[in-house]
């Protein structure tokens, strides 16, 4: 098939490249010309494992193209995927300005039938708005062109995006028209070699809702476990043991019950908030979903509070080594990362921060920690430790999982670790002379 994918962020670039890998002819379009020029040269603007070789291979095979002019491609496409950002608006709802700008451009441009696919995470009713926007533009041009609007929410995880897309747990297609559903099924068939059971079709509104409910459910598990961790600490229980105790129940499972410094990233925070707003706009007060967000906002600062309890309110004589800035491992994405909040909280009290992250330091320097005084960046995790008063672990990158604790002890002024991801063995660290602070265990 011939596809246009609009927006070359984490979702658009990965989706477009994976569709190309399956033999489709794909053009990825973005208004960011600099990004497009880089992509044409095979320079990938984001870090996503496995993405670069796949992009290069498909550019070489002439299955993947990049351009900044959407109008050049729509009439040569069977489908146009909208994969632009839907950031949180001022009132917490999803801001649809990018999605609707694309819909307007589609309406202004097409002269042939096309399937428009909403891949961005959008609230219930957005497909209707996209349809109305396109129709309005066609009306202005006195044209009647058949087009359909499908909801195909994306469930990939940054850091594992290629494998999630190539071997999906499920693909959800929301469509109110049988022939469009069949075309979508044909597009995704190569991704399901054994059975098509995991291609789930439904009406558009249910598909739109499914994406928000999936993210809200996962965020709920995280906040629930973080709340449990805080209670464990007060009553002298060990949340790491409780986690294993409950995860072994197949009805509960082990995933998303790791206590930590709260969820961040480009999706959970805004999607939980947007679902809350959708409920409120429809006259329902979502108590549980609101609590999920409240718990998370407080949880982001738990490690900062532990540092303050240990070193005092005035941190101007202290330097802390921070391992990990990205909101999770295997990505350079720092959107809503707990590290931003924790570092700001410590820097506000005069602390100096020696930071290291395998992939996210550029993002931190250019955007997220740009205006924060006292943050220095280092090329390796051990370099951050020199003259530091404690190490604070904030992202569970593999290279942090089993460090040389003797080296850490040697380099730090005193052997103190704050672990925002419960990565290390409490008993062993205490035995080897560390002061070791975790989430959910005294
Ligand atoms: P992103 O911010 O990384 O990328 C969006 C891209 O769209 C940018 O490159 C931007 O320049 C481009 N863009 C904006 N307006 C445009 C226009 N009119 N024409 C062409 N390009 C335009 O966003 P993302 O993280 O890829 O997320 C995209 C959507 O997918 C969001 O709705 C998000 O919630 C959803 N989603 C994201 C993830 C994830 O892990 N990042 C996972 C599932 C779903």
CSV table of C-alpha atoms in Angstrom, one decimal, residues 7-9 28-39 45 66-69 367:
chain,number,residue,atom,x,y,z
A,7,UNK,CA,4.4,13.7,12.2
A,8,UNK,CA,7.8,12.0,12.6
A,9,UNK,CA,8.0,11.8,16.4
A,28,UNK,CA,6.8,10.4,6.5
A,29,UNK,CA,5.9,14.1,6.6
A,30,UNK,CA,6.8,16.7,9.3
A,31,UNK,CA,6.5,20.5,9.4
A,32,UNK,CA,9.9,20.5,11.2
A,33,UNK,CA,12.1,20.9,8.1
A,34,UNK,CA,15.3,20.5,10.0
A,35,UNK,CA,14.1,17.1,11.2
A,36,UNK,CA,13.1,16.1,7.7
A,37,UNK,CA,16.5,17.2,6.2
A,38,UNK,CA,18.3,15.1,8.9
A,39,UNK,CA,16.0,12.1,8.3
A,45,UNK,CA,16.4,12.7,15.7
A,66,UNK,CA,10.7,12.0,4.0
A,67,UNK,CA,9.2,15.3,3.1
A,68,UNK,CA,8.0,18.5,4.6
A,69,UNK,CA,5.2,19.1,2.1
A,367,UNK,CA,15.2,21.9,27.2
